[in-house]
Amino acid sequence: MLAALERAGARSHFEVLGISHTASDAEVKEAAARMSRRFHPDVPLTEEVSDLKRQIQAIFIRVTEAYDVLRDRTRRERHERTLGIAPMAKAIPPPAPEPPKSGPAPAAPKAPDPESDALLAESMWKEARALLAQERNWDAVQKLEGALALAPGSRVNHAVRFLLAQAIAKNPKWQKRSEEILLSLIQENPKMPDVHLELGMLYKRAGLRARATAQFQKVLALRPDDPQAAAELKALA
């Protein structure tokens, strides 16, 4: 169960199910069914694991999400692209058909569509915001992780990363990664007051007063009428 819980935090749906990215549809279904039987919320818990009910539910949610994506060919191929896997890279590729002796050449495989990926990332970002509003933080983080590699460098990608930093900052164990994401956004564009404000709040929670003060000052330099930054600076004075 602990191994399954560790895999549940993986970005790869294949890793969540414990299968290779070359797994067939039947293997995906078999792996998901096996894990669902073990971690279904209705399965009675023994006394030894009764205090891990929430973690077990989290595993079941991730297994369900992984199966939903991998059983759909289009969504699976998008997911493979986010992992840097060529969608057609399978264990035993089918033999290439003989080219016709006459007539037009067969069409080349379609390249990834940046516009389509950006729209998908925006849709996933909106879904993650709704999940956070429902206090389903784990589900929102997984949704954002899936959108992270889509449309790199775009406005949508920046929004995805900012929301991901906010979401994972709720977990004390993930503060460092939240900081890294926020700093990368500032490095790309230092004139984002909301990012400086979030970073300042993160430093404040960590007890880093000087760093927090510097970030709140940057917020006011970019947005002089920001009431939260002004209040935070006054509290730190």
mmCIF file of N, CA and C in Angstrom, residues 52-142:
data_model
loop_
_atom_site.group_PDB
_atom_site.id
_atom_site.type_symbol
_atom_site.label_atom_id
_atom_site.label_comp_id
_atom_site.label_asym_id
_atom_site.label_seq_id
_atom_site.Cartn_x
_atom_site.Cartn_y
_atom_site.Cartn_z
ATOM 1 N N LEU A 52 -5.374 5.165 7.772
ATOM 2 C CA LEU A 52 -4.882 5.592 6.459
ATOM 3 C C LEU A 52 -6.020 5.710 5.443
ATOM 4 N N LYS A 53 -7.217 5.915 5.948
ATOM 5 C CA LYS A 53 -8.379 5.944 5.067
ATOM 6 C C LYS A 53 -8.261 7.017 3.989
ATOM 7 N N ARG A 54 -7.823 8.214 4.362
ATOM 8 C CA ARG A 54 -7.715 9.307 3.381
ATOM 9 C C ARG A 54 -6.666 9.003 2.323
ATOM 10 N N GLN A 55 -5.546 8.410 2.734
ATOM 11 C CA GLN A 55 -4.512 8.068 1.771
ATOM 12 C C GLN A 55 -4.998 6.997 0.798
ATOM 13 N N ILE A 56 -5.754 6.050 1.311
ATOM 14 C CA ILE A 56 -6.292 4.997 0.451
ATOM 15 C C ILE A 56 -7.284 5.580 -0.559
ATOM 16 N N GLN A 57 -8.095 6.519 -0.117
ATOM 17 C CA GLN A 57 -9.020 7.187 -1.029
ATOM 18 C C GLN A 57 -8.263 7.962 -2.102
ATOM 19 N N ALA A 58 -7.141 8.577 -1.719
ATOM 20 C CA ALA A 58 -6.326 9.323 -2.686
ATOM 21 C C ALA A 58 -5.772 8.387 -3.752
ATOM 22 N N ILE A 59 -5.346 7.187 -3.345
ATOM 23 C CA ILE A 59 -4.851 6.205 -4.314
ATOM 24 C C ILE A 59 -5.958 5.839 -5.288
ATOM 25 N N PHE A 60 -7.154 5.593 -4.769
ATOM 26 C CA PHE A 60 -8.276 5.193 -5.628
ATOM 27 C C PHE A 60 -8.612 6.295 -6.635
ATOM 28 N N ILE A 61 -8.575 7.551 -6.193
ATOM 29 C CA ILE A 61 -8.858 8.683 -7.090
ATOM 30 C C ILE A 61 -7.839 8.733 -8.213
ATOM 31 N N ARG A 62 -6.548 8.557 -7.868
ATOM 32 C CA ARG A 62 -5.502 8.610 -8.886
ATOM 33 C C ARG A 62 -5.601 7.437 -9.844
ATOM 34 N N VAL A 63 -5.946 6.258 -9.341
ATOM 35 C CA VAL A 63 -6.107 5.084 -10.209
ATOM 36 C C VAL A 63 -7.243 5.338 -11.201
ATOM 37 N N THR A 64 -8.346 5.897 -10.711
ATOM 38 C CA THR A 64 -9.486 6.191 -11.574
ATOM 39 C C THR A 64 -9.122 7.211 -12.646
ATOM 40 N N GLU A 65 -8.393 8.254 -12.232
ATOM 41 C CA GLU A 65 -7.977 9.279 -13.193
ATOM 42 C C GLU A 65 -7.043 8.685 -14.238
ATOM 43 N N ALA A 66 -6.083 7.862 -13.794
ATOM 44 C CA ALA A 66 -5.131 7.249 -14.729
ATOM 45 C C ALA A 66 -5.857 6.371 -15.740
ATOM 46 N N TYR A 67 -6.813 5.589 -15.266
ATOM 47 C CA TYR A 67 -7.560 4.708 -16.178
ATOM 48 C C TYR A 67 -8.389 5.521 -17.158
ATOM 49 N N ASP A 68 -9.039 6.582 -16.675
ATOM 50 C CA ASP A 68 -9.867 7.412 -17.559
ATOM 51 C C ASP A 68 -9.040 8.012 -18.695
ATOM 52 N N VAL A 69 -7.806 8.423 -18.384
ATOM 53 C CA VAL A 69 -6.956 9.018 -19.419
ATOM 54 C C VAL A 69 -6.424 7.961 -20.370
ATOM 55 N N LEU A 70 -5.905 6.866 -19.825
ATOM 56 C CA LEU A 70 -5.216 5.881 -20.659
ATOM 57 C C LEU A 70 -6.154 5.034 -21.505
ATOM 58 N N ARG A 71 -7.421 4.962 -21.145
ATOM 59 C CA ARG A 71 -8.337 4.166 -21.961
ATOM 60 C C ARG A 71 -8.853 4.956 -23.169
ATOM 61 N N ASP A 72 -8.629 6.288 -23.148
ATOM 62 C CA ASP A 72 -9.045 7.143 -24.256
ATOM 63 C C ASP A 72 -7.821 7.432 -25.123
ATOM 64 N N ARG A 73 -7.844 7.030 -26.370
ATOM 65 C CA ARG A 73 -6.651 7.112 -27.210
ATOM 66 C C ARG A 73 -6.137 8.544 -27.354
ATOM 67 N N THR A 74 -7.044 9.496 -27.575
ATOM 68 C CA THR A 74 -6.621 10.882 -27.761
ATOM 69 C C THR A 74 -5.986 11.438 -26.493
ATOM 70 N N ARG A 75 -6.636 11.214 -25.359
ATOM 71 C CA ARG A 75 -6.104 11.719 -24.089
ATOM 72 C C ARG A 75 -4.803 11.010 -23.715
ATOM 73 N N ARG A 76 -4.717 9.720 -24.055
ATOM 74 C CA ARG A 76 -3.484 8.980 -23.770
ATOM 75 C C ARG A 76 -2.320 9.557 -24.575
ATOM 76 N N GLU A 77 -2.556 9.852 -25.840
ATOM 77 C CA GLU A 77 -1.484 10.396 -26.668
ATOM 78 C C GLU A 77 -1.049 11.772 -26.166
ATOM 79 N N ARG A 78 -2.002 12.594 -25.720
ATOM 80 C CA ARG A 78 -1.642 13.896 -25.153
ATOM 81 C C ARG A 78 -0.790 13.711 -23.894
ATOM 82 N N HIS A 79 -1.198 12.758 -23.071
ATOM 83 C CA HIS A 79 -0.449 12.495 -21.839
ATOM 84 C C HIS A 79 0.960 12.007 -22.165
ATOM 85 N N GLU A 80 1.076 11.157 -23.155
ATOM 86 C CA GLU A 80 2.399 10.661 -23.550
ATOM 87 C C GLU A 80 3.287 11.807 -24.020
ATOM 88 N N ARG A 81 2.689 12.771 -24.730
ATOM 89 C CA ARG A 81 3.468 13.917 -25.191
ATOM 90 C C ARG A 81 3.969 14.749 -24.009
ATOM 91 N N THR A 82 3.135 14.895 -22.969
ATOM 92 C CA THR A 82 3.573 15.668 -21.804
ATOM 93 C C THR A 82 4.727 14.982 -21.087
ATOM 94 N N LEU A 83 4.839 13.660 -21.254
ATOM 95 C CA LEU A 83 5.928 12.901 -20.623
ATOM 96 C C LEU A 83 7.143 12.796 -21.529
ATOM 97 N N GLY A 84 7.040 13.352 -22.743
ATOM 98 C CA GLY A 84 8.148 13.251 -23.685
ATOM 99 C C GLY A 84 8.216 11.913 -24.376
ATOM 100 N N ILE A 85 7.090 11.197 -24.397
ATOM 101 C CA ILE A 85 7.033 9.891 -25.051
ATOM 102 C C ILE A 85 6.339 10.050 -26.390
ATOM 103 N N ALA A 86 6.929 9.518 -27.445
ATOM 104 C CA ALA A 86 6.270 9.556 -28.749
ATOM 105 C C ALA A 86 5.032 8.682 -28.684
ATOM 106 N N PRO A 87 3.841 9.219 -28.983
ATOM 107 C CA PRO A 87 2.616 8.446 -28.850
ATOM 108 C C PRO A 87 2.608 7.122 -29.601
ATOM 109 N N MET A 88 3.374 7.027 -30.674
ATOM 110 C CA MET A 88 3.357 5.793 -31.457
ATOM 111 C C MET A 88 4.445 4.820 -31.025
ATOM 112 N N ALA A 89 5.214 5.155 -29.981
ATOM 113 C CA ALA A 89 6.291 4.272 -29.541
ATOM 114 C C ALA A 89 5.718 3.138 -28.715
ATOM 115 N N LYS A 90 5.492 1.981 -29.303
ATOM 116 C CA LYS A 90 4.945 0.810 -28.641
ATOM 117 C C LYS A 90 5.971 -0.318 -28.660
ATOM 118 N N ALA A 91 5.723 -1.337 -27.864
ATOM 119 C CA ALA A 91 6.687 -2.424 -27.747
ATOM 120 C C ALA A 91 6.902 -3.124 -29.075
ATOM 121 N N ILE A 92 5.816 -3.430 -29.781
ATOM 122 C CA ILE A 92 5.927 -4.122 -31.066
ATOM 123 C C ILE A 92 5.157 -3.316 -32.086
ATOM 124 N N PRO A 93 5.812 -2.376 -32.751
ATOM 125 C CA PRO A 93 5.085 -1.534 -33.705
ATOM 126 C C PRO A 93 4.581 -2.360 -34.870
ATOM 127 N N PRO A 94 3.393 -2.016 -35.385
ATOM 128 C CA PRO A 94 2.857 -2.750 -36.532
ATOM 129 C C PRO A 94 3.713 -2.509 -37.753
ATOM 130 N N PRO A 95 3.771 -3.496 -38.655
ATOM 131 C CA PRO A 95 4.569 -3.321 -39.865
ATOM 132 C C PRO A 95 4.015 -2.187 -40.714
ATOM 133 N N ALA A 96 4.925 -1.444 -41.315
ATOM 134 C CA ALA A 96 4.509 -0.334 -42.172
ATOM 135 C C ALA A 96 3.862 -0.879 -43.437
ATOM 136 N N PRO A 97 2.737 -0.294 -43.859
ATOM 137 C CA PRO A 97 2.092 -0.772 -45.082
ATOM 138 C C PRO A 97 2.937 -0.471 -46.311
ATOM 139 N N GLU A 98 2.800 -1.326 -47.297
ATOM 140 C CA GLU A 98 3.509 -1.103 -48.557
ATOM 141 C C GLU A 98 2.983 0.151 -49.229
ATOM 142 N N PRO A 99 3.871 1.061 -49.631
ATOM 143 C CA PRO A 99 3.384 2.273 -50.307
ATOM 144 C C PRO A 99 2.791 1.926 -51.662
ATOM 145 N N PRO A 100 1.739 2.606 -52.056
ATOM 146 C CA PRO A 100 1.142 2.331 -53.365
ATOM 147 C C PRO A 100 2.116 2.677 -54.483
ATOM 148 N N LYS A 101 2.035 1.912 -55.548
ATOM 149 C CA LYS A 101 2.929 2.140 -56.681
ATOM 150 C C LYS A 101 2.576 3.397 -57.447
ATOM 151 N N SER A 102 1.365 3.830 -57.297
ATOM 152 C CA SER A 102 0.945 5.053 -57.976
ATOM 153 C C SER A 102 0.006 5.818 -57.060
ATOM 154 N N GLY A 103 -0.218 7.055 -57.413
ATOM 155 C CA GLY A 103 -1.116 7.875 -56.612
ATOM 156 C C GLY A 103 -0.337 8.713 -55.612
ATOM 157 N N PRO A 104 -1.034 9.498 -54.823
ATOM 158 C CA PRO A 104 -0.366 10.413 -53.886
ATOM 159 C C PRO A 104 0.313 9.656 -52.755
ATOM 160 N N ALA A 105 1.362 10.263 -52.205
ATOM 161 C CA ALA A 105 2.074 9.659 -51.080
ATOM 162 C C ALA A 105 1.209 9.740 -49.829
ATOM 163 N N PRO A 106 1.362 8.765 -48.938
ATOM 164 C CA PRO A 106 0.558 8.802 -47.708
ATOM 165 C C PRO A 106 0.881 10.039 -46.884
ATOM 166 N N ALA A 107 -0.132 10.532 -46.186
ATOM 167 C CA ALA A 107 0.035 11.749 -45.387
ATOM 168 C C ALA A 107 0.983 11.493 -44.228
ATOM 169 N N ALA A 108 1.787 12.483 -43.921
ATOM 170 C CA ALA A 108 2.716 12.375 -42.792
ATOM 171 C C ALA A 108 1.934 12.457 -41.487
ATOM 172 N N PRO A 109 2.439 11.827 -40.413
ATOM 173 C CA PRO A 109 1.762 11.911 -39.125
ATOM 174 C C PRO A 109 1.619 13.364 -38.670
ATOM 175 N N LYS A 110 0.514 13.644 -38.053
ATOM 176 C CA LYS A 110 0.259 15.005 -37.588
ATOM 177 C C LYS A 110 1.187 15.361 -36.435
ATOM 178 N N ALA A 111 1.756 16.531 -36.502
ATOM 179 C CA ALA A 111 2.599 17.027 -35.415
ATOM 180 C C ALA A 111 1.702 17.549 -34.294
ATOM 181 N N PRO A 112 2.214 17.602 -33.061
ATOM 182 C CA PRO A 112 1.421 18.172 -31.972
ATOM 183 C C PRO A 112 0.940 19.579 -32.311
ATOM 184 N N ASP A 113 -0.302 19.875 -31.969
ATOM 185 C CA ASP A 113 -0.910 21.167 -32.276
ATOM 186 C C ASP A 113 -0.785 22.084 -31.060
ATOM 187 N N PRO A 114 0.104 23.089 -31.109
ATOM 188 C CA PRO A 114 0.298 23.965 -29.945
ATOM 189 C C PRO A 114 -0.988 24.654 -29.503
ATOM 190 N N GLU A 115 -1.808 25.067 -30.473
ATOM 191 C CA GLU A 115 -3.059 25.757 -30.126
ATOM 192 C C GLU A 115 -3.997 24.813 -29.378
ATOM 193 N N SER A 116 -4.091 23.573 -29.862
ATOM 194 C CA SER A 116 -4.942 22.591 -29.197
ATOM 195 C C SER A 116 -4.427 22.290 -27.794
ATOM 196 N N ASP A 117 -3.107 22.160 -27.651
ATOM 197 C CA ASP A 117 -2.522 21.894 -26.338
ATOM 198 C C ASP A 117 -2.779 23.054 -25.380
ATOM 199 N N ALA A 118 -2.707 24.285 -25.887
ATOM 200 C CA ALA A 118 -2.954 25.456 -25.050
ATOM 201 C C ALA A 118 -4.412 25.483 -24.569
ATOM 202 N N LEU A 119 -5.333 25.134 -25.448
ATOM 203 C CA LEU A 119 -6.742 25.088 -25.066
ATOM 204 C C LEU A 119 -6.988 24.004 -24.025
ATOM 205 N N LEU A 120 -6.315 22.855 -24.206
ATOM 206 C CA LEU A 120 -6.450 21.775 -23.231
ATOM 207 C C LEU A 120 -5.891 22.211 -21.877
ATOM 208 N N ALA A 121 -4.729 22.877 -21.898
ATOM 209 C CA ALA A 121 -4.126 23.347 -20.650
ATOM 210 C C ALA A 121 -5.035 24.346 -19.938
ATOM 211 N N GLU A 122 -5.658 25.242 -20.703
ATOM 212 C CA GLU A 122 -6.567 26.224 -20.098
ATOM 213 C C GLU A 122 -7.781 25.544 -19.486
ATOM 214 N N SER A 123 -8.296 24.524 -20.171
ATOM 215 C CA SER A 123 -9.436 23.779 -19.643
ATOM 216 C C SER A 123 -9.067 23.074 -18.334
ATOM 217 N N MET A 124 -7.881 22.475 -18.296
ATOM 218 C CA MET A 124 -7.424 21.780 -17.088
ATOM 219 C C MET A 124 -7.179 22.773 -15.949
ATOM 220 N N TRP A 125 -6.707 23.972 -16.297
ATOM 221 C CA TRP A 125 -6.491 25.019 -15.291
ATOM 222 C C TRP A 125 -7.818 25.430 -14.664
ATOM 223 N N LYS A 126 -8.842 25.599 -15.484
ATOM 224 C CA LYS A 126 -10.161 25.970 -14.966
ATOM 225 C C LYS A 126 -10.727 24.866 -14.071
ATOM 226 N N GLU A 127 -10.536 23.605 -14.490
ATOM 227 C CA GLU A 127 -11.013 22.488 -13.675
ATOM 228 C C GLU A 127 -10.279 22.454 -12.337
ATOM 229 N N ALA A 128 -8.976 22.741 -12.365
ATOM 230 C CA ALA A 128 -8.195 22.745 -11.122
ATOM 231 C C ALA A 128 -8.671 23.850 -10.181
ATOM 232 N N ARG A 129 -9.009 25.025 -10.717
ATOM 233 C CA ARG A 129 -9.522 26.116 -9.884
ATOM 234 C C ARG A 129 -10.822 25.689 -9.199
ATOM 235 N N ALA A 130 -11.674 25.012 -9.950
ATOM 236 C CA ALA A 130 -12.937 24.544 -9.369
ATOM 237 C C ALA A 130 -12.677 23.509 -8.277
ATOM 238 N N LEU A 131 -11.706 22.638 -8.488
ATOM 239 C CA LEU A 131 -11.379 21.631 -7.486
ATOM 240 C C LEU A 131 -10.827 22.283 -6.219
ATOM 241 N N LEU A 132 -9.997 23.319 -6.372
ATOM 242 C CA LEU A 132 -9.469 24.017 -5.206
ATOM 243 C C LEU A 132 -10.581 24.713 -4.428
ATOM 244 N N ALA A 133 -11.572 25.242 -5.156
ATOM 245 C CA ALA A 133 -12.703 25.890 -4.493
ATOM 246 C C ALA A 133 -13.507 24.885 -3.669
ATOM 247 N N GLN A 134 -13.440 23.607 -4.071
ATOM 248 C CA GLN A 134 -14.119 22.537 -3.340
ATOM 249 C C GLN A 134 -13.208 21.901 -2.287
ATOM 250 N N GLU A 135 -12.022 22.498 -2.106
ATOM 251 C CA GLU A 135 -11.011 22.002 -1.164
ATOM 252 C C GLU A 135 -10.531 20.598 -1.534
ATOM 253 N N ARG A 136 -10.548 20.291 -2.807
ATOM 254 C CA ARG A 136 -10.012 19.018 -3.303
ATOM 255 C C ARG A 136 -8.597 19.291 -3.829
ATOM 256 N N ASN A 137 -7.717 19.587 -2.889
ATOM 257 C CA ASN A 137 -6.381 20.050 -3.240
ATOM 258 C C ASN A 137 -5.584 19.002 -4.000
ATOM 259 N N TRP A 138 -5.637 17.764 -3.550
ATOM 260 C CA TRP A 138 -4.871 16.694 -4.211
ATOM 261 C C TRP A 138 -5.295 16.543 -5.668
ATOM 262 N N ASP A 139 -6.614 16.527 -5.903
ATOM 263 C CA ASP A 139 -7.114 16.380 -7.272
ATOM 264 C C ASP A 139 -6.678 17.556 -8.136
ATOM 265 N N ALA A 140 -6.702 18.765 -7.553
ATOM 266 C CA ALA A 140 -6.301 19.950 -8.310
ATOM 267 C C ALA A 140 -4.827 19.885 -8.689
ATOM 268 N N VAL A 141 -3.984 19.444 -7.754
ATOM 269 C CA VAL A 141 -2.547 19.336 -8.036
ATOM 270 C C VAL A 141 -2.308 18.348 -9.169
ATOM 271 N N GLN A 142 -2.988 17.216 -9.137
ATOM 272 C CA GLN A 142 -2.802 16.223 -10.199
ATOM 273 C C GLN A 142 -3.257 16.768 -11.552
#
